[in-house]
Amino acid sequence: MRKPLVAGNWKMNGSRESVSALLNGLNSGIAQTGGEELTGKVDIAVFPPSIYVQQVADVLASSTISWGLQNICAEEKGAFTGEVSVSMAQDFSCTMVLAGHSERRSLFGEVDADVAVKVERAGKAGLIPVLCVGETLEEREADKTMEVVSRQVKAVLNHVDAAALEKLVIAYEPVWAIGTGLTATPEQAQEVHASIRQLLVEHDADMATRTRILYGGSVKGSNAAEIFAGPDVDGGLVGGASLSVQDFLSICRAAD
Ligand code: 13P
């Protein structure tokens, strides 16, 4: 049985004040509504902007919520101005990192090979790499969804050895559904998730059974339950709605 994971990607949003309010709200919301019951059934994580990770680590030190970075450098250390390494993430008790988010790919020029190295670095260090994949609207309309997603997934499977993929999580985020209010239908999501699972089966059957595949793209409290109902949908990667305590908690409950 795969334990669902609901993760909030805050992107480049927040301030010390709002981070504090959001985290305290999440902690007390979880505690008030039978916290252990919820976190026993659903893993919950947040991905703050890296400059706030110390604050997040302080506030969540005794919480069941995990945290991680939205991106890490493909290099280990040295002259890479502006970058943050895997070991720095671990220094602040991060347990997860996102790799290959579509905004990193489209706005910052990350290609499959970069993403594969980042997944490898995170996985080798014992972190949970969350590999983000997904097609653009143009690609979907040209019937290229699985061609694109399969290329993105295989770039990682073919580059990274099994041990570093032990904790891999994949997030399917159709680019056309991110921040647009458009969501894949539960059928569209399940179809792609099942195809991703099949790619994993062909690579390593055990890994296919344990790897969590999250859906991301305009997930809200009102649509989460029906999307998460798909047998291959193991939770969600949430952008906008993760900035609201109530919305994020209702999505977490929907994954229960
Ligand atoms: P939204 O939930 O705002 O569409 O963002 C999804 C996303 O990109 C999460 O990584």
PDB file of N, CA, C and O in Angstrom, residues 123-167:
ATOM      1  N   GLY A 123      18.648  11.626  -4.614  1.00  0.00           N
ATOM      2  CA  GLY A 123      18.417  10.222  -4.250  1.00  0.00           C
ATOM      3  C   GLY A 123      19.634   9.605  -3.579  1.00  0.00           C
ATOM      4  O   GLY A 123      19.514   8.898  -2.575  1.00  0.00           O
ATOM      5  N   LYS A 124      20.806   9.881  -4.109  1.00  0.00           N
ATOM      6  CA  LYS A 124      22.043   9.315  -3.523  1.00  0.00           C
ATOM      7  C   LYS A 124      22.291   9.837  -2.119  1.00  0.00           C
ATOM      8  O   LYS A 124      22.886   9.167  -1.291  1.00  0.00           O
ATOM      9  N   ALA A 125      21.828  11.057  -1.864  1.00  0.00           N
ATOM     10  CA  ALA A 125      22.025  11.646  -0.528  1.00  0.00           C
ATOM     11  C   ALA A 125      20.947  11.163   0.452  1.00  0.00           C
ATOM     12  O   ALA A 125      20.955  11.543   1.619  1.00  0.00           O
ATOM     13  N   GLY A 126      20.003  10.362  -0.035  1.00  0.00           N
ATOM     14  CA  GLY A 126      18.963   9.835   0.853  1.00  0.00           C
ATOM     15  C   GLY A 126      17.724  10.694   0.944  1.00  0.00           C
ATOM     16  O   GLY A 126      16.817  10.433   1.735  1.00  0.00           O
ATOM     17  N   LEU A 127      17.681  11.749   0.121  1.00  0.00           N
ATOM     18  CA  LEU A 127      16.469  12.589   0.105  1.00  0.00           C
ATOM     19  C   LEU A 127      15.419  11.943  -0.803  1.00  0.00           C
ATOM     20  O   LEU A 127      15.733  11.047  -1.596  1.00  0.00           O
ATOM     21  N   ILE A 128      14.194  12.424  -0.704  1.00  0.00           N
ATOM     22  CA  ILE A 128      13.124  11.980  -1.600  1.00  0.00           C
ATOM     23  C   ILE A 128      13.103  12.936  -2.788  1.00  0.00           C
ATOM     24  O   ILE A 128      12.749  14.106  -2.630  1.00  0.00           O
ATOM     25  N   PRO A 129      13.492  12.459  -3.981  1.00  0.00           N
ATOM     26  CA  PRO A 129      13.387  13.346  -5.140  1.00  0.00           C
ATOM     27  C   PRO A 129      11.951  13.305  -5.670  1.00  0.00           C
ATOM     28  O   PRO A 129      11.394  12.222  -5.841  1.00  0.00           O
ATOM     29  N   VAL A 130      11.375  14.469  -5.899  1.00  0.00           N
ATOM     30  CA  VAL A 130      10.032  14.529  -6.493  1.00  0.00           C
ATOM     31  C   VAL A 130      10.204  15.010  -7.930  1.00  0.00           C
ATOM     32  O   VAL A 130      10.411  16.204  -8.189  1.00  0.00           O
ATOM     33  N   LEU A 131      10.185  14.062  -8.844  1.00  0.00           N
ATOM     34  CA  LEU A 131      10.403  14.353 -10.263  1.00  0.00           C
ATOM     35  C   LEU A 131       9.104  14.865 -10.884  1.00  0.00           C
ATOM     36  O   LEU A 131       8.086  14.168 -10.867  1.00  0.00           O
ATOM     37  N   CYS A 132       9.140  16.097 -11.413  1.00  0.00           N
ATOM     38  CA  CYS A 132       7.933  16.682 -12.009  1.00  0.00           C
ATOM     39  C   CYS A 132       7.978  16.509 -13.530  1.00  0.00           C
ATOM     40  O   CYS A 132       8.994  16.797 -14.159  1.00  0.00           O
ATOM     41  N   VAL A 133       6.870  16.054 -14.070  1.00  0.00           N
ATOM     42  CA  VAL A 133       6.758  15.848 -15.518  1.00  0.00           C
ATOM     43  C   VAL A 133       5.400  16.362 -15.982  1.00  0.00           C
ATOM     44  O   VAL A 133       4.484  16.521 -15.174  1.00  0.00           O
ATOM     45  N   GLY A 134       5.260  16.600 -17.263  1.00  0.00           N
ATOM     46  CA  GLY A 134       3.946  17.019 -17.773  1.00  0.00           C
ATOM     47  C   GLY A 134       4.057  17.676 -19.133  1.00  0.00           C
ATOM     48  O   GLY A 134       5.107  18.236 -19.479  1.00  0.00           O
ATOM     49  N   GLU A 135       2.975  17.608 -19.871  1.00  0.00           N
ATOM     50  CA  GLU A 135       2.942  18.119 -21.244  1.00  0.00           C
ATOM     51  C   GLU A 135       2.315  19.505 -21.302  1.00  0.00           C
ATOM     52  O   GLU A 135       1.507  19.868 -20.457  1.00  0.00           O
ATOM     53  N   THR A 136       2.669  20.267 -22.344  1.00  0.00           N
ATOM     54  CA  THR A 136       2.021  21.562 -22.576  1.00  0.00           C
ATOM     55  C   THR A 136       0.673  21.324 -23.283  1.00  0.00           C
ATOM     56  O   THR A 136       0.402  20.213 -23.752  1.00  0.00           O
ATOM     57  N   LEU A 137      -0.096  22.378 -23.389  1.00  0.00           N
ATOM     58  CA  LEU A 137      -1.393  22.262 -24.073  1.00  0.00           C
ATOM     59  C   LEU A 137      -1.187  21.872 -25.544  1.00  0.00           C
ATOM     60  O   LEU A 137      -1.874  21.007 -26.078  1.00  0.00           O
ATOM     61  N   GLU A 138      -0.191  22.511 -26.142  1.00  0.00           N
ATOM     62  CA  GLU A 138       0.116  22.212 -27.544  1.00  0.00           C
ATOM     63  C   GLU A 138       0.442  20.723 -27.730  1.00  0.00           C
ATOM     64  O   GLU A 138      -0.036  20.081 -28.669  1.00  0.00           O
ATOM     65  N   GLU A 139       1.227  20.207 -26.801  1.00  0.00           N
ATOM     66  CA  GLU A 139       1.605  18.786 -26.897  1.00  0.00           C
ATOM     67  C   GLU A 139       0.396  17.879 -26.681  1.00  0.00           C
ATOM     68  O   GLU A 139       0.224  16.878 -27.373  1.00  0.00           O
ATOM     69  N   ARG A 140      -0.475  18.255 -25.744  1.00  0.00           N
ATOM     70  CA  ARG A 140      -1.680  17.436 -25.529  1.00  0.00           C
ATOM     71  C   ARG A 140      -2.550  17.460 -26.782  1.00  0.00           C
ATOM     72  O   ARG A 140      -3.037  16.429 -27.238  1.00  0.00           O
ATOM     73  N   GLU A 141      -2.724  18.649 -27.336  1.00  0.00           N
ATOM     74  CA  GLU A 141      -3.599  18.744 -28.511  1.00  0.00           C
ATOM     75  C   GLU A 141      -3.023  18.009 -29.715  1.00  0.00           C
ATOM     76  O   GLU A 141      -3.760  17.586 -30.599  1.00  0.00           O
ATOM     77  N   ALA A 142      -1.697  17.862 -29.717  1.00  0.00           N
ATOM     78  CA  ALA A 142      -1.075  17.118 -30.827  1.00  0.00           C
ATOM     79  C   ALA A 142      -0.959  15.622 -30.478  1.00  0.00           C
ATOM     80  O   ALA A 142      -0.225  14.882 -31.148  1.00  0.00           O
ATOM     81  N   ASP A 143      -1.666  15.205 -29.423  1.00  0.00           N
ATOM     82  CA  ASP A 143      -1.643  13.789 -29.005  1.00  0.00           C
ATOM     83  C   ASP A 143      -0.256  13.305 -28.601  1.00  0.00           C
ATOM     84  O   ASP A 143       0.086  12.151 -28.821  1.00  0.00           O
ATOM     85  N   LYS A 144       0.515  14.220 -28.027  1.00  0.00           N
ATOM     86  CA  LYS A 144       1.898  13.846 -27.685  1.00  0.00           C
ATOM     87  C   LYS A 144       2.108  13.705 -26.176  1.00  0.00           C
ATOM     88  O   LYS A 144       3.251  13.644 -25.713  1.00  0.00           O
ATOM     89  N   THR A 145       1.011  13.660 -25.433  1.00  0.00           N
ATOM     90  CA  THR A 145       1.149  13.636 -23.968  1.00  0.00           C
ATOM     91  C   THR A 145       2.091  12.528 -23.503  1.00  0.00           C
ATOM     92  O   THR A 145       3.074  12.773 -22.801  1.00  0.00           O
ATOM     93  N   MET A 146       1.824  11.295 -23.923  1.00  0.00           N
ATOM     94  CA  MET A 146       2.635  10.195 -23.390  1.00  0.00           C
ATOM     95  C   MET A 146       4.037  10.170 -23.980  1.00  0.00           C
ATOM     96  O   MET A 146       4.968   9.725 -23.323  1.00  0.00           O
ATOM     97  N   GLU A 147       4.152  10.699 -25.193  1.00  0.00           N
ATOM     98  CA  GLU A 147       5.500  10.765 -25.774  1.00  0.00           C
ATOM     99  C   GLU A 147       6.385  11.681 -24.901  1.00  0.00           C
ATOM    100  O   GLU A 147       7.517  11.335 -24.554  1.00  0.00           O
ATOM    101  N   VAL A 148       5.823  12.831 -24.522  1.00  0.00           N
ATOM    102  CA  VAL A 148       6.582  13.801 -23.721  1.00  0.00           C
ATOM    103  C   VAL A 148       6.840  13.263 -22.308  1.00  0.00           C
ATOM    104  O   VAL A 148       7.980  13.264 -21.817  1.00  0.00           O
ATOM    105  N   VAL A 149       5.781  12.783 -21.682  1.00  0.00           N
ATOM    106  CA  VAL A 149       5.904  12.326 -20.295  1.00  0.00           C
ATOM    107  C   VAL A 149       6.852  11.129 -20.226  1.00  0.00           C
ATOM    108  O   VAL A 149       7.698  11.020 -19.333  1.00  0.00           O
ATOM    109  N   SER A 150       6.737  10.257 -21.194  1.00  0.00           N
ATOM    110  CA  SER A 150       7.592   9.071 -21.184  1.00  0.00           C
ATOM    111  C   SER A 150       9.062   9.464 -21.399  1.00  0.00           C
ATOM    112  O   SER A 150       9.962   8.931 -20.744  1.00  0.00           O
ATOM    113  N   ARG A 151       9.301  10.441 -22.255  1.00  0.00           N
ATOM    114  CA  ARG A 151      10.686  10.908 -22.455  1.00  0.00           C
ATOM    115  C   ARG A 151      11.243  11.482 -21.145  1.00  0.00           C
ATOM    116  O   ARG A 151      12.367  11.188 -20.737  1.00  0.00           O
ATOM    117  N   GLN A 152      10.397  12.274 -20.455  1.00  0.00           N
ATOM    118  CA  GLN A 152      10.844  12.910 -19.209  1.00  0.00           C
ATOM    119  C   GLN A 152      11.131  11.868 -18.121  1.00  0.00           C
ATOM    120  O   GLN A 152      12.093  11.986 -17.370  1.00  0.00           O
ATOM    121  N   VAL A 153      10.273  10.864 -18.033  1.00  0.00           N
ATOM    122  CA  VAL A 153      10.466   9.830 -17.002  1.00  0.00           C
ATOM    123  C   VAL A 153      11.660   8.945 -17.353  1.00  0.00           C
ATOM    124  O   VAL A 153      12.520   8.668 -16.512  1.00  0.00           O
ATOM    125  N   LYS A 154      11.729   8.536 -18.612  1.00  0.00           N
ATOM    126  CA  LYS A 154      12.817   7.623 -19.002  1.00  0.00           C
ATOM    127  C   LYS A 154      14.196   8.275 -18.893  1.00  0.00           C
ATOM    128  O   LYS A 154      15.193   7.605 -18.633  1.00  0.00           O
ATOM    129  N   ALA A 155      14.251   9.594 -19.093  1.00  0.00           N
ATOM    130  CA  ALA A 155      15.544  10.285 -18.963  1.00  0.00           C
ATOM    131  C   ALA A 155      16.110  10.044 -17.563  1.00  0.00           C
ATOM    132  O   ALA A 155      17.327   9.916 -17.375  1.00  0.00           O
ATOM    133  N   VAL A 156      15.225   9.956 -16.580  1.00  0.00           N
ATOM    134  CA  VAL A 156      15.669   9.712 -15.200  1.00  0.00           C
ATOM    135  C   VAL A 156      15.932   8.224 -14.981  1.00  0.00           C
ATOM    136  O   VAL A 156      16.976   7.827 -14.457  1.00  0.00           O
ATOM    137  N   LEU A 157      14.995   7.381 -15.393  1.00  0.00           N
ATOM    138  CA  LEU A 157      15.155   5.936 -15.146  1.00  0.00           C
ATOM    139  C   LEU A 157      16.434   5.407 -15.803  1.00  0.00           C
ATOM    140  O   LEU A 157      17.124   4.558 -15.248  1.00  0.00           O
ATOM    141  N   ASN A 158      16.746   5.932 -16.979  1.00  0.00           N
ATOM    142  CA  ASN A 158      17.907   5.423 -17.702  1.00  0.00           C
ATOM    143  C   ASN A 158      19.226   5.988 -17.182  1.00  0.00           C
ATOM    144  O   ASN A 158      20.284   5.461 -17.476  1.00  0.00           O
ATOM    145  N   HIS A 159      19.148   7.052 -16.399  1.00  0.00           N
ATOM    146  CA  HIS A 159      20.387   7.689 -15.927  1.00  0.00           C
ATOM    147  C   HIS A 159      20.728   7.318 -14.485  1.00  0.00           C
ATOM    148  O   HIS A 159      21.893   7.300 -14.106  1.00  0.00           O
ATOM    149  N   VAL A 160      19.699   7.059 -13.691  1.00  0.00           N
ATOM    150  CA  VAL A 160      19.919   6.954 -12.241  1.00  0.00           C
ATOM    151  C   VAL A 160      19.828   5.494 -11.804  1.00  0.00           C
ATOM    152  O   VAL A 160      18.896   4.779 -12.210  1.00  0.00           O
ATOM    153  N   ASP A 161      20.765   5.059 -10.952  1.00  0.00           N
ATOM    154  CA  ASP A 161      20.707   3.642 -10.566  1.00  0.00           C
ATOM    155  C   ASP A 161      19.628   3.391  -9.511  1.00  0.00           C
ATOM    156  O   ASP A 161      19.137   4.308  -8.854  1.00  0.00           O
ATOM    157  N   ALA A 162      19.278   2.119  -9.380  1.00  0.00           N
ATOM    158  CA  ALA A 162      18.122   1.720  -8.582  1.00  0.00           C
ATOM    159  C   ALA A 162      18.172   2.251  -7.148  1.00  0.00           C
ATOM    160  O   ALA A 162      17.148   2.707  -6.615  1.00  0.00           O
ATOM    161  N   ALA A 163      19.351   2.220  -6.535  1.00  0.00           N
ATOM    162  CA  ALA A 163      19.430   2.623  -5.127  1.00  0.00           C
ATOM    163  C   ALA A 163      19.010   4.082  -4.947  1.00  0.00           C
ATOM    164  O   ALA A 163      18.339   4.435  -3.973  1.00  0.00           O
ATOM    165  N   ALA A 164      19.372   4.932  -5.904  1.00  0.00           N
ATOM    166  CA  ALA A 164      19.029   6.359  -5.780  1.00  0.00           C
ATOM    167  C   ALA A 164      17.562   6.618  -6.120  1.00  0.00           C
ATOM    168  O   ALA A 164      17.059   7.714  -5.894  1.00  0.00           O
ATOM    169  N   LEU A 165      16.882   5.600  -6.658  1.00  0.00           N
ATOM    170  CA  LEU A 165      15.458   5.776  -6.996  1.00  0.00           C
ATOM    171  C   LEU A 165      14.539   5.116  -5.968  1.00  0.00           C
ATOM    172  O   LEU A 165      13.322   5.088  -6.134  1.00  0.00           O
ATOM    173  N   GLU A 166      15.151   4.622  -4.913  1.00  0.00           N
ATOM    174  CA  GLU A 166      14.418   3.912  -3.864  1.00  0.00           C
ATOM    175  C   GLU A 166      13.202   4.712  -3.356  1.00  0.00           C
ATOM    176  O   GLU A 166      12.126   4.166  -3.162  1.00  0.00           O
ATOM    177  N   LYS A 167      13.402   6.023  -3.141  1.00  0.00           N
ATOM    178  CA  LYS A 167      12.324   6.841  -2.554  1.00  0.00           C
ATOM    179  C   LYS A 167      11.663   7.744  -3.575  1.00  0.00           C
ATOM    180  O   LYS A 167      10.908   8.653  -3.204  1.00  0.00           O
TER     181      LYS A 167
END
